[in-house]
Amino acid sequence: MNDLVRQHTALSESDLEWLHLLVSEWQLLSDLSFADLVLWVPTLDGTRYVSVAQMRPNTGPTSYQDDMVGHLVPRGRRPLLDAALDEGRIVREGDPEWREEVPVRVESIPVRREGRVLGVIARNTNLLTVRTPSRLELTYLQSASDLAQMIAAGSFPFPGEAVDMDSSPRAGDGLIRLDADGIVQYASPNALSAYHRLGLAADLVGQHLGQITAELAPSRGPVDEALVKLASGYAPREAEVEGNGGVIQLRAIPLKPKGTRIGSLVLLRDVTELRRRERELITKDATIREIHHRVKNNLQTVAALLRLQARRMDSPQGREALNEAVRRVGSIAIVHETLSQNLDERVEFDEIADRVIAMVAEISPGKVTCRRNGRFGILDAEVATPLSMVLTEVLQNALEHAFAPAELGTVEVTAVRGEPRADARLLITVQDDGRGLPEGFDPQRAGNLGLQIVRTLVEGELGGTFDMRPGAERGTKVVLDIPVQPQK
């Protein structure tokens, strides 16, 4: 709609926002009317109309099998559009049109904002299945007529009341029609069932909806006046009411077809099972985070015990081996700490990489600077955990063997992530400017425990490749190439 309006019309950005607000609401008008809606806006030169949005009803057959958005129609071809635009009134004159052997009643509703008519809604009703209307259908049609008059007057949709149609109740979920005093005139079967779920034993018709709703909702103090007003339909509001083990979602829409409130529509939906599942998911997420938190605490305890044991070792080799184990355990603990703060099993690995780099840099025998370039991005936990250990081992190996004591140097970690595809890969290089590899060194056969861990994790768990070779000028370059899932 943005592109069509900006390309073909003279409407301002604020006018466009009004149309967006209207389109976010007009599923309700379509369902209540049992009709298709097409929004036509005059072009910049005033000689044509362009259709910028379309809506089909959930409550009846469609009148348009084809997509109408983007169609251009010359002014004069559809007289009802011209009359509604020029006169600023709802136009219902004319005989039904025949489309593919289907009779269609066409009406035009001007869309007004701040006294100006921005466009026209063509309401098209398929008459092929017309029958004697029920009380529900009559209520729907009367409510649709009231909303159409409000659109023509510029009082609907309500400014600042953008509605999320994915979560807001719809007409088919449950509908209650109130008079100006908040007394129920009609309640659909779904609406009555929802109130029975809250504990209502009687009928709704003739009852004051606000008072009944407040009585069904448990309260330790005085009656909730805000809830009474909302359920009475005095203002456009949404709320949830919980009672008797049930939860219903309410949305009130004041009806002011001629400027004065004549009553209200209350749309409602039974969301008891939905809220129960949400609570279960929240509990599950909290449990998973707590597990990661406890694992992190246990790993830190293990690291502390190893550190204490290392201090008591007389053998320098044994002390260093325990310190290496402390860093390995610490790298895993960092991943679990990050997972304990997330709602899913995915982590932003750049933060983990920075913490691993800082942890390993503490062992540097000289004045070596470690830094990171590029982004690892978001990784699954099953990739992040082994990758953190691999990064720890590679950095630890570089800092221990590439530089002499008190020697200045640099270790640079670079991450390059491929395009977000199913076969995306992450290329990681760890480059130092130290003394380089010894003569005849083969990284694939070296017996060093750290390199064995790297080879096992990269090739076995991560399904990637590992290589270690001399740098372009000096030092050593480690290259890791691993597959990753595309970022969501």
CSV table of C-alpha atoms in Angstrom, one decimal:
chain,number,residue,atom,x,y,z
A,1,MET,CA,0.0,0.0,0.0
A,2,ASN,CA,2.8,2.4,0.8
A,3,ASP,CA,4.3,2.1,-2.7
A,4,LEU,CA,0.9,2.5,-4.5
A,5,VAL,CA,-0.1,5.5,-2.5
A,6,ARG,CA,3.2,7.3,-2.9
A,7,GLN,CA,3.4,6.4,-6.6
A,8,HIS,CA,-0.1,7.3,-7.7
A,9,THR,CA,-1.7,9.7,-5.2
A,10,ALA,CA,-1.2,13.1,-3.6
A,11,LEU,CA,-1.9,11.8,0.0
A,12,SER,CA,0.5,12.9,2.7
A,13,GLU,CA,2.3,10.6,5.1
A,14,SER,CA,-0.2,11.4,7.8
A,15,ASP,CA,-3.0,10.4,5.4
A,16,LEU,CA,-1.2,7.2,4.6
A,17,GLU,CA,-0.9,6.4,8.4
A,18,TRP,CA,-4.7,6.9,8.7
A,19,LEU,CA,-5.3,4.4,5.8
A,20,HIS,CA,-3.0,1.9,7.6
A,21,LEU,CA,-5.0,2.4,10.8
A,22,LEU,CA,-8.2,1.8,8.8
A,23,VAL,CA,-6.9,-1.3,7.1
A,24,SER,CA,-5.8,-2.7,10.5
A,25,GLU,CA,-9.4,-2.5,11.6
A,26,TRP,CA,-11.5,-3.2,8.5
A,27,GLN,CA,-11.6,-7.0,8.8
A,28,LEU,CA,-14.3,-6.3,11.4
A,29,LEU,CA,-16.3,-4.3,8.9
A,30,SER,CA,-15.9,-7.0,6.2
A,31,ASP,CA,-17.0,-9.8,8.6
A,32,LEU,CA,-20.0,-7.8,9.9
A,33,SER,CA,-21.0,-6.9,6.4
A,34,PHE,CA,-20.5,-10.4,4.9
A,35,ALA,CA,-18.8,-8.5,2.1
A,36,ASP,CA,-15.5,-7.9,0.3
A,37,LEU,CA,-13.9,-4.5,0.8
A,38,VAL,CA,-11.7,-2.7,-1.7
A,39,LEU,CA,-10.1,0.6,-0.9
A,40,TRP,CA,-9.9,3.0,-3.9
A,41,VAL,CA,-7.9,6.2,-3.8
A,42,PRO,CA,-8.0,8.9,-6.5
A,43,THR,CA,-4.8,9.4,-8.4
A,44,LEU,CA,-2.6,12.5,-8.5
A,45,ASP,CA,-4.3,13.9,-11.6
A,46,GLY,CA,-7.8,13.0,-10.4
A,47,THR,CA,-8.6,11.1,-13.6
A,48,ARG,CA,-8.4,7.5,-12.2
A,49,TYR,CA,-8.7,5.4,-9.0
A,50,VAL,CA,-6.1,3.0,-7.8
A,51,SER,CA,-7.0,0.1,-5.5
A,52,VAL,CA,-4.5,0.0,-2.6
A,53,ALA,CA,-6.0,-2.6,-0.3
A,54,GLN,CA,-8.5,-5.5,-0.3
A,55,MET,CA,-10.2,-7.6,2.4
A,56,ARG,CA,-12.3,-10.7,2.1
A,57,PRO,CA,-14.9,-11.8,4.7
A,58,ASN,CA,-14.5,-14.7,7.0
A,59,THR,CA,-18.3,-14.9,7.4
A,60,GLY,CA,-19.4,-15.3,3.8
A,61,PRO,CA,-18.5,-16.0,0.1
A,62,THR,CA,-16.2,-13.6,-1.7
A,63,SER,CA,-17.2,-11.4,-4.6
A,64,TYR,CA,-13.7,-11.2,-6.0
A,65,GLN,CA,-11.8,-14.3,-7.0
A,66,ASP,CA,-8.9,-12.2,-8.2
A,67,ASP,CA,-6.6,-9.9,-6.4
A,68,MET,CA,-7.7,-6.3,-7.0
A,69,VAL,CA,-4.7,-4.5,-5.4
A,70,GLY,CA,-2.9,-2.3,-7.9
A,71,HIS,CA,-5.8,-2.1,-10.4
A,72,LEU,CA,-6.4,1.3,-12.0
A,73,VAL,CA,-9.9,2.4,-13.0
A,74,PRO,CA,-10.8,5.5,-15.0
A,75,ARG,CA,-13.1,8.0,-13.2
A,76,GLY,CA,-16.6,7.7,-14.6
A,77,ARG,CA,-16.5,3.9,-15.1
A,78,ARG,CA,-17.9,3.3,-11.5
A,79,PRO,CA,-20.4,6.0,-10.8
A,80,LEU,CA,-20.8,4.9,-7.1
A,81,LEU,CA,-17.2,5.7,-6.4
A,82,ASP,CA,-17.5,9.1,-8.0
A,83,ALA,CA,-20.7,9.9,-6.0
A,84,ALA,CA,-19.2,8.9,-2.7
A,85,LEU,CA,-15.9,10.8,-3.4
A,86,ASP,CA,-17.6,14.0,-4.6
A,87,GLU,CA,-20.6,14.1,-2.2
A,88,GLY,CA,-18.9,12.5,0.8
A,89,ARG,CA,-21.8,10.2,1.6
A,90,ILE,CA,-22.5,6.5,1.6
A,91,VAL,CA,-24.0,5.5,-1.8
A,92,ARG,CA,-26.1,2.5,-2.1
A,93,GLU,CA,-28.1,3.2,-5.3
A,94,GLY,CA,-28.2,1.0,-8.3
A,95,ASP,CA,-29.0,-2.6,-9.2
A,96,PRO,CA,-26.8,-5.5,-8.4
A,97,GLU,CA,-23.9,-6.2,-10.7
A,98,TRP,CA,-23.3,-9.6,-12.3
A,99,ARG,CA,-19.8,-11.0,-12.1
A,100,GLU,CA,-19.2,-14.5,-13.5
A,101,GLU,CA,-23.0,-15.3,-13.1
A,102,VAL,CA,-22.9,-14.1,-9.5
A,103,PRO,CA,-25.1,-11.1,-8.4
A,104,VAL,CA,-23.1,-8.6,-6.3
A,105,ARG,CA,-24.5,-5.6,-4.4
A,106,VAL,CA,-22.0,-2.7,-4.5
A,107,GLU,CA,-22.0,0.1,-2.0
A,108,SER,CA,-19.4,3.0,-1.6
A,109,ILE,CA,-18.3,4.3,1.7
A,110,PRO,CA,-16.2,7.5,1.7
A,111,VAL,CA,-13.1,7.5,4.0
A,112,ARG,CA,-12.9,10.8,5.8
A,113,ARG,CA,-10.1,12.3,7.8
A,114,GLU,CA,-10.2,15.8,9.3
A,115,GLY,CA,-13.0,16.8,7.0
A,116,ARG,CA,-11.3,15.6,3.8
A,117,VAL,CA,-12.3,12.4,1.8
A,118,LEU,CA,-9.1,10.5,1.2
A,119,GLY,CA,-10.7,7.6,-0.8
A,120,VAL,CA,-13.6,5.3,-1.0
A,121,ILE,CA,-14.3,1.8,0.2
A,122,ALA,CA,-16.3,-0.4,-2.2
A,123,ARG,CA,-18.3,-2.9,-0.2
A,124,ASN,CA,-19.3,-5.8,-2.5
A,125,THR,CA,-21.8,-8.4,-1.2
A,126,ASN,CA,-22.2,-11.7,-2.9
A,127,LEU,CA,-26.0,-12.2,-3.2
A,128,LEU,CA,-26.0,-15.8,-4.4
A,129,THR,CA,-26.5,-17.2,-0.9
A,130,VAL,CA,-28.9,-14.6,0.4
A,131,ARG,CA,-31.6,-16.0,2.7
A,132,THR,CA,-33.8,-14.8,5.5
A,133,PRO,CA,-31.4,-13.3,8.0
A,134,SER,CA,-31.1,-14.6,11.6
A,135,ARG,CA,-31.0,-12.4,14.7
A,136,LEU,CA,-27.2,-12.8,14.6
A,137,GLU,CA,-26.9,-11.7,11.0
A,138,LEU,CA,-29.3,-8.7,11.6
A,139,THR,CA,-27.1,-7.6,14.5
A,140,TYR,CA,-24.0,-8.0,12.3
A,141,LEU,CA,-25.5,-5.9,9.5
A,142,GLN,CA,-26.8,-3.2,11.8
A,143,SER,CA,-23.3,-3.0,13.5
A,144,ALA,CA,-21.6,-2.9,10.0
A,145,SER,CA,-23.9,0.0,9.0
A,146,ASP,CA,-23.0,2.0,12.1
A,147,LEU,CA,-19.3,1.4,11.5
A,148,ALA,CA,-19.6,2.5,7.9
A,149,GLN,CA,-21.3,5.7,8.9
A,150,MET,CA,-18.5,6.3,11.4
A,151,ILE,CA,-15.9,5.8,8.7
A,152,ALA,CA,-17.8,8.2,6.4
A,153,ALA,CA,-17.8,10.8,9.3
A,154,GLY,CA,-14.1,10.3,10.1
A,155,SER,CA,-14.7,9.0,13.6
A,156,PHE,CA,-13.6,5.4,12.9
A,157,PRO,CA,-11.0,4.0,13.3
A,158,PHE,CA,-10.1,5.6,16.6
A,159,PRO,CA,-6.9,7.7,16.5
A,160,GLY,CA,-4.1,6.2,18.6
A,161,GLU,CA,-5.9,2.9,19.0
A,162,ALA,CA,-3.9,0.6,16.6
A,163,VAL,CA,-5.2,-3.0,16.9
A,164,ASP,CA,-3.2,-6.1,16.4
A,165,MET,CA,-5.7,-8.2,14.4
A,166,ASP,CA,-3.7,-11.4,15.0
A,167,SER,CA,-4.4,-11.3,18.7
A,168,SER,CA,-7.5,-9.1,19.0
A,169,PRO,CA,-11.0,-10.8,19.1
A,170,ARG,CA,-12.9,-11.1,15.9
A,171,ALA,CA,-16.6,-11.0,15.2
A,172,GLY,CA,-16.8,-14.7,14.9
A,173,ASP,CA,-15.1,-15.3,18.2
A,174,GLY,CA,-18.0,-13.7,20.1
A,175,LEU,CA,-20.0,-10.5,19.8
A,176,ILE,CA,-22.2,-8.6,22.2
A,177,ARG,CA,-24.3,-5.5,21.2
A,178,LEU,CA,-25.0,-3.0,24.0
A,179,ASP,CA,-27.3,0.0,24.2
A,180,ALA,CA,-26.2,3.4,25.3
A,181,ASP,CA,-26.6,2.4,29.0
A,182,GLY,CA,-24.5,-0.7,28.7
A,183,ILE,CA,-27.4,-3.1,28.7
A,184,VAL,CA,-27.0,-6.3,26.5
A,185,GLN,CA,-29.3,-6.2,23.5
A,186,TYR,CA,-27.8,-9.3,21.8
A,187,ALA,CA,-25.1,-11.8,22.6
A,188,SER,CA,-23.9,-14.4,20.1
A,189,PRO,CA,-23.7,-18.0,21.1
A,190,ASN,CA,-19.9,-17.9,21.3
A,191,ALA,CA,-20.1,-14.8,23.5
A,192,LEU,CA,-22.6,-16.5,25.8
A,193,SER,CA,-20.4,-19.6,26.0
A,194,ALA,CA,-17.4,-17.5,27.0
A,195,TYR,CA,-19.3,-15.9,29.9
A,196,HIS,CA,-20.6,-19.3,31.0
A,197,ARG,CA,-16.9,-20.2,31.2
A,198,LEU,CA,-16.4,-17.4,33.7
A,199,GLY,CA,-19.2,-18.7,35.8
A,200,LEU,CA,-22.4,-17.0,34.5
A,201,ALA,CA,-25.4,-19.2,35.1
A,202,ALA,CA,-28.1,-16.9,33.5
A,203,ASP,CA,-28.6,-15.3,30.1
A,204,LEU,CA,-26.8,-12.1,29.1
A,205,VAL,CA,-29.6,-10.3,27.3
A,206,GLY,CA,-31.1,-7.5,29.5
A,207,GLN,CA,-28.1,-7.5,31.9
A,208,HIS,CA,-25.7,-4.7,32.5
A,209,LEU,CA,-22.5,-6.1,31.0
A,210,GLY,CA,-20.1,-4.0,33.0
A,211,GLN,CA,-21.6,-5.0,36.4
A,212,ILE,CA,-21.9,-8.7,35.4
A,213,THR,CA,-18.3,-8.8,34.3
A,214,ALA,CA,-17.1,-7.1,37.4
A,215,GLU,CA,-19.0,-9.6,39.6
A,216,LEU,CA,-17.6,-12.6,37.7
A,217,ALA,CA,-14.0,-11.3,38.0
A,218,PRO,CA,-12.6,-12.0,41.5
A,219,SER,CA,-11.6,-8.9,43.4
A,220,ARG,CA,-10.4,-8.5,46.9
A,221,GLY,CA,-11.3,-4.8,47.1
A,222,PRO,CA,-14.1,-2.6,45.7
A,223,VAL,CA,-15.6,-3.3,42.3
A,224,ASP,CA,-13.1,-2.4,39.5
A,225,GLU,CA,-14.6,0.7,38.1
A,226,ALA,CA,-12.3,0.6,35.0
A,227,LEU,CA,-13.5,-2.9,34.2
A,228,VAL,CA,-17.1,-1.8,34.6
A,229,LYS,CA,-16.6,1.1,32.1
A,230,LEU,CA,-14.7,-1.1,29.7
A,231,ALA,CA,-17.3,-3.8,29.6
A,232,SER,CA,-20.0,-1.1,29.3
A,233,GLY,CA,-18.4,0.1,26.1
A,234,TYR,CA,-17.9,3.7,27.0
A,235,ALA,CA,-14.4,4.0,25.4
A,236,PRO,CA,-12.4,1.9,22.9
A,237,ARG,CA,-10.4,-0.4,25.1
A,238,GLU,CA,-9.1,-4.0,25.4
A,239,ALA,CA,-8.7,-6.1,28.6
A,240,GLU,CA,-8.7,-9.6,29.8
A,241,VAL,CA,-11.1,-10.9,32.5
A,242,GLU,CA,-10.2,-14.0,34.5
A,243,GLY,CA,-12.6,-15.9,36.8
A,244,ASN,CA,-13.8,-19.4,37.6
A,245,GLY,CA,-10.7,-20.8,36.0
A,246,GLY,CA,-11.5,-19.2,32.6
A,247,VAL,CA,-10.0,-16.2,30.8
A,248,ILE,CA,-11.8,-14.1,28.2
A,249,GLN,CA,-10.4,-11.2,26.1
A,250,LEU,CA,-12.6,-8.2,25.7
A,251,ARG,CA,-12.5,-5.4,23.2
A,252,ALA,CA,-15.1,-2.5,23.4
A,253,ILE,CA,-16.0,-0.4,20.4
A,254,PRO,CA,-18.3,2.6,21.0
A,255,LEU,CA,-20.8,3.1,18.2
A,256,LYS,CA,-21.3,6.8,17.2
A,257,PRO,CA,-22.8,6.8,13.7
A,258,LYS,CA,-24.1,10.3,14.0
A,259,GLY,CA,-21.7,11.7,16.5
A,260,THR,CA,-23.5,10.6,19.7
A,261,ARG,CA,-22.9,7.2,21.3
A,262,ILE,CA,-25.9,5.0,20.6
A,263,GLY,CA,-24.4,1.8,22.1
A,264,SER,CA,-21.3,-0.4,21.8
A,265,LEU,CA,-19.9,-3.5,20.3
A,266,VAL,CA,-18.0,-5.8,22.6
A,267,LEU,CA,-15.9,-8.5,20.8
A,268,LEU,CA,-14.7,-11.3,23.0
A,269,ARG,CA,-12.8,-14.5,22.8
A,270,ASP,CA,-12.2,-17.4,25.2
A,271,VAL,CA,-8.4,-17.5,25.6
A,272,THR,CA,-8.3,-19.9,28.6
A,273,GLU,CA,-6.4,-22.7,26.8
A,274,LEU,CA,-4.1,-20.2,25.1
A,275,ARG,CA,-3.1,-18.6,28.4
A,276,ARG,CA,-2.6,-22.0,30.0
A,277,ARG,CA,-0.2,-23.0,27.3
A,278,GLU,CA,1.6,-19.7,27.6
A,279,ARG,CA,2.1,-20.2,31.3
A,280,GLU,CA,3.4,-23.7,30.6
A,281,LEU,CA,5.9,-22.3,28.1
A,282,ILE,CA,7.0,-19.6,30.5
A,283,THR,CA,7.5,-22.2,33.2
A,284,LYS,CA,9.4,-24.4,30.8
A,285,ASP,CA,11.6,-21.5,29.7
A,286,ALA,CA,12.3,-20.6,33.4
A,287,THR,CA,13.2,-24.2,34.1
A,288,ILE,CA,15.6,-24.4,31.2
A,289,ARG,CA,17.3,-21.1,32.2
A,290,GLU,CA,17.5,-22.3,35.8
A,291,ILE,CA,19.2,-25.5,34.6
A,292,HIS,CA,21.8,-23.6,32.6
A,293,HIS,CA,22.4,-21.3,35.6
A,294,ARG,CA,23.0,-24.3,37.9
A,295,VAL,CA,25.2,-26.0,35.4
A,296,LYS,CA,27.2,-22.8,35.2
A,297,ASN,CA,27.5,-22.6,39.0
A,298,ASN,CA,28.6,-26.3,39.2
A,299,LEU,CA,31.2,-25.8,36.5
A,300,GLN,CA,32.5,-22.7,38.3
A,301,THR,CA,32.7,-24.8,41.5
A,302,VAL,CA,34.7,-27.5,39.6
A,303,ALA,CA,37.0,-24.8,38.2
A,304,ALA,CA,37.6,-23.4,41.7
A,305,LEU,CA,38.4,-26.9,43.1
A,306,LEU,CA,40.9,-27.5,40.2
A,307,ARG,CA,42.4,-24.1,40.9
A,308,LEU,CA,42.9,-24.9,44.6
A,309,GLN,CA,44.4,-28.3,43.7
A,310,ALA,CA,46.8,-26.6,41.2
A,311,ARG,CA,48.1,-24.3,44.0
A,312,ARG,CA,49.0,-27.3,46.1
A,313,MET,CA,50.9,-29.1,43.3
A,314,ASP,CA,54.7,-29.2,43.5
A,315,SER,CA,55.2,-30.2,39.9
A,316,PRO,CA,55.1,-27.2,37.5
A,317,GLN,CA,53.8,-29.5,34.7
A,318,GLY,CA,51.0,-30.8,36.9
A,319,ARG,CA,50.1,-27.2,38.0
A,320,GLU,CA,50.0,-26.1,34.4
A,321,ALA,CA,47.8,-29.0,33.3
A,322,LEU,CA,45.3,-28.2,36.0
A,323,ASN,CA,45.3,-24.5,35.0
A,324,GLU,CA,44.5,-25.6,31.4
A,325,ALA,CA,41.6,-27.7,32.7
A,326,VAL,CA,40.3,-24.7,34.6
A,327,ARG,CA,40.2,-22.6,31.4
A,328,ARG,CA,38.5,-25.4,29.5
A,329,VAL,CA,35.8,-25.7,32.2
A,330,GLY,CA,35.5,-21.9,32.3
A,331,SER,CA,34.9,-21.7,28.5
A,332,ILE,CA,31.9,-24.1,28.9
A,333,ALA,CA,30.6,-22.2,31.9
A,334,ILE,CA,30.6,-18.9,29.9
A,335,VAL,CA,28.2,-20.5,27.3
A,336,HIS,CA,25.9,-21.8,30.0
A,337,GLU,CA,25.9,-18.4,31.7
A,338,THR,CA,24.8,-16.8,28.5
A,339,LEU,CA,22.1,-19.4,27.9
A,340,SER,CA,20.7,-18.9,31.3
A,341,GLN,CA,19.9,-15.3,30.3
A,342,ASN,CA,18.1,-16.2,27.0
A,343,LEU,CA,14.6,-17.4,26.2
A,344,ASP,CA,15.9,-20.0,23.6
A,345,GLU,CA,18.8,-22.3,23.0
A,346,ARG,CA,20.6,-19.7,20.8
A,347,VAL,CA,23.4,-17.3,21.9
A,348,GLU,CA,25.1,-14.2,20.6
A,349,PHE,CA,28.6,-15.7,20.3
A,350,ASP,CA,30.5,-12.4,19.9
A,351,GLU,CA,30.0,-11.8,23.7
A,352,ILE,CA,31.2,-15.3,24.5
A,353,ALA,CA,34.2,-14.9,22.2
A,354,ASP,CA,35.2,-11.6,23.8
A,355,ARG,CA,35.0,-13.2,27.3
A,356,VAL,CA,37.0,-16.3,26.2
A,357,ILE,CA,39.7,-14.0,24.7
A,358,ALA,CA,39.9,-12.0,27.9
A,359,MET,CA,40.1,-15.2,30.0
A,360,VAL,CA,42.9,-16.8,28.0
A,361,ALA,CA,44.8,-13.5,27.7
A,362,GLU,CA,45.4,-13.6,31.4
A,363,ILE,CA,47.9,-16.4,30.9
A,364,SER,CA,50.0,-14.5,28.4
A,365,PRO,CA,53.7,-14.7,29.4
A,366,GLY,CA,54.4,-11.4,27.6
A,367,LYS,CA,52.6,-8.2,26.7
A,368,VAL,CA,50.5,-9.8,24.0
A,369,THR,CA,47.4,-8.0,22.7
A,370,CYS,CA,44.3,-10.0,21.7
A,371,ARG,CA,41.5,-8.6,19.6
A,372,ARG,CA,38.5,-9.7,17.6
A,373,ASN,CA,37.4,-8.6,14.1
A,374,GLY,CA,34.1,-9.5,12.4
A,375,ARG,CA,31.0,-11.1,13.9
A,376,PHE,CA,30.2,-14.6,14.8
A,377,GLY,CA,26.5,-13.8,15.1
A,378,ILE,CA,23.9,-15.9,16.7
A,379,LEU,CA,24.7,-19.6,17.1
A,380,ASP,CA,22.8,-22.6,18.5
A,381,ALA,CA,24.0,-23.9,21.8
A,382,GLU,CA,25.1,-27.2,20.3
A,383,VAL,CA,27.5,-25.2,18.1
A,384,ALA,CA,28.5,-22.5,20.7
A,385,THR,CA,29.6,-24.9,23.4
A,386,PRO,CA,32.2,-26.9,21.4
A,387,LEU,CA,33.3,-23.7,19.5
A,388,SER,CA,34.0,-21.9,22.8
A,389,MET,CA,36.3,-24.8,23.8
A,390,VAL,CA,38.0,-24.8,20.4
A,391,LEU,CA,38.6,-21.1,20.6
A,392,THR,CA,40.0,-21.5,24.1
A,393,GLU,CA,42.5,-24.2,23.0
A,394,VAL,CA,43.6,-22.3,19.9
A,395,LEU,CA,44.2,-19.0,21.8
A,396,GLN,CA,45.9,-20.8,24.6
A,397,ASN,CA,48.2,-22.6,22.2
A,398,ALA,CA,49.1,-19.3,20.5
A,399,LEU,CA,49.8,-17.5,23.7
A,400,GLU,CA,51.9,-20.3,25.2
A,401,HIS,CA,54.0,-21.2,22.2
A,402,ALA,CA,54.2,-18.2,19.9
A,403,PHE,CA,55.8,-15.7,22.2
A,404,ALA,CA,58.8,-15.6,24.5
A,405,PRO,CA,58.4,-14.2,28.1
A,406,ALA,CA,58.0,-10.4,28.1
A,407,GLU,CA,57.8,-10.3,24.3
A,408,LEU,CA,55.4,-7.9,22.6
A,409,GLY,CA,52.9,-9.5,20.2
A,410,THR,CA,49.4,-9.6,18.7
A,411,VAL,CA,46.8,-12.3,18.4
A,412,GLU,CA,43.9,-11.5,16.1
A,413,VAL,CA,40.7,-13.5,15.9
A,414,THR,CA,38.6,-12.9,12.7
A,415,ALA,CA,35.2,-14.2,12.0
A,416,VAL,CA,33.4,-14.2,8.6
A,417,ARG,CA,29.9,-15.5,8.4
A,418,GLY,CA,28.5,-16.5,5.1
A,419,GLU,CA,25.1,-15.6,3.6
A,420,PRO,CA,22.1,-16.8,5.6
A,421,ARG,CA,21.4,-19.9,3.7
A,422,ALA,CA,20.8,-23.6,4.6
A,423,ASP,CA,24.5,-24.3,3.8
A,424,ALA,CA,25.9,-21.2,5.5
A,425,ARG,CA,29.4,-21.5,7.0
A,426,LEU,CA,31.5,-19.6,9.5
A,427,LEU,CA,35.1,-19.0,8.7
A,428,ILE,CA,37.3,-18.3,11.8
A,429,THR,CA,41.0,-17.4,11.6
A,430,VAL,CA,43.4,-16.9,14.6
A,431,GLN,CA,46.5,-15.1,13.4
A,432,ASP,CA,49.6,-14.4,15.6
A,433,ASP,CA,52.8,-12.6,14.8
A,434,GLY,CA,55.0,-14.8,17.0
A,435,ARG,CA,57.9,-17.2,16.2
A,436,GLY,CA,55.9,-19.5,13.9
A,437,LEU,CA,55.7,-23.2,13.6
A,438,PRO,CA,58.7,-25.5,14.2
A,439,GLU,CA,60.3,-27.2,11.3
A,440,GLY,CA,58.4,-30.2,10.1
A,441,PHE,CA,55.3,-29.5,12.3
A,442,ASP,CA,52.2,-31.3,11.2
A,443,PRO,CA,49.0,-30.1,12.9
A,444,GLN,CA,47.0,-33.1,11.9
A,445,ARG,CA,49.4,-35.5,13.6
A,446,ALA,CA,50.7,-33.4,16.6
A,447,GLY,CA,50.2,-35.2,19.9
A,448,ASN,CA,49.5,-32.0,21.9
A,449,LEU,CA,46.3,-32.6,24.0
A,450,GLY,CA,44.9,-29.1,23.0
A,451,LEU,CA,45.3,-29.8,19.3
A,452,GLN,CA,43.7,-33.2,19.7
A,453,ILE,CA,40.7,-31.6,21.4
A,454,VAL,CA,40.5,-29.0,18.6
A,455,ARG,CA,40.6,-31.7,15.9
A,456,THR,CA,38.0,-33.9,17.6
A,457,LEU,CA,35.5,-31.0,18.3
A,458,VAL,CA,35.9,-29.3,14.9
A,459,GLU,CA,35.8,-32.4,12.7
A,460,GLY,CA,33.7,-34.7,14.9
A,461,GLU,CA,31.1,-32.5,16.6
A,462,LEU,CA,31.0,-29.4,14.4
A,463,GLY,CA,31.5,-31.2,11.0
A,464,GLY,CA,34.0,-28.6,9.9
A,465,THR,CA,37.7,-28.4,9.0
A,466,PHE,CA,40.8,-27.4,10.9
A,467,ASP,CA,44.1,-26.2,9.5
A,468,MET,CA,47.3,-24.6,11.0
A,469,ARG,CA,49.9,-23.1,8.7
A,470,PRO,CA,52.6,-20.4,8.7
A,471,GLY,CA,51.4,-16.9,8.4
A,472,ALA,CA,51.9,-14.8,5.3
A,473,GLU,CA,54.8,-12.8,6.8
A,474,ARG,CA,55.5,-14.4,10.2
A,475,GLY,CA,53.7,-16.2,13.0
A,476,THR,CA,51.0,-18.9,12.7
A,477,LYS,CA,47.6,-18.9,11.2
A,478,VAL,CA,44.8,-21.2,12.3
A,479,VAL,CA,41.8,-21.6,10.1
A,480,LEU,CA,38.5,-23.1,11.2
A,481,ASP,CA,35.7,-23.6,8.7
A,482,ILE,CA,32.4,-24.9,10.2
A,483,PRO,CA,28.8,-25.1,9.0
A,484,VAL,CA,26.2,-23.1,10.9
A,485,GLN,CA,22.4,-22.7,10.6
A,486,PRO,CA,21.2,-19.4,9.1
A,487,GLN,CA,20.4,-16.7,11.5
A,488,LYS,CA,16.6,-16.2,12.2
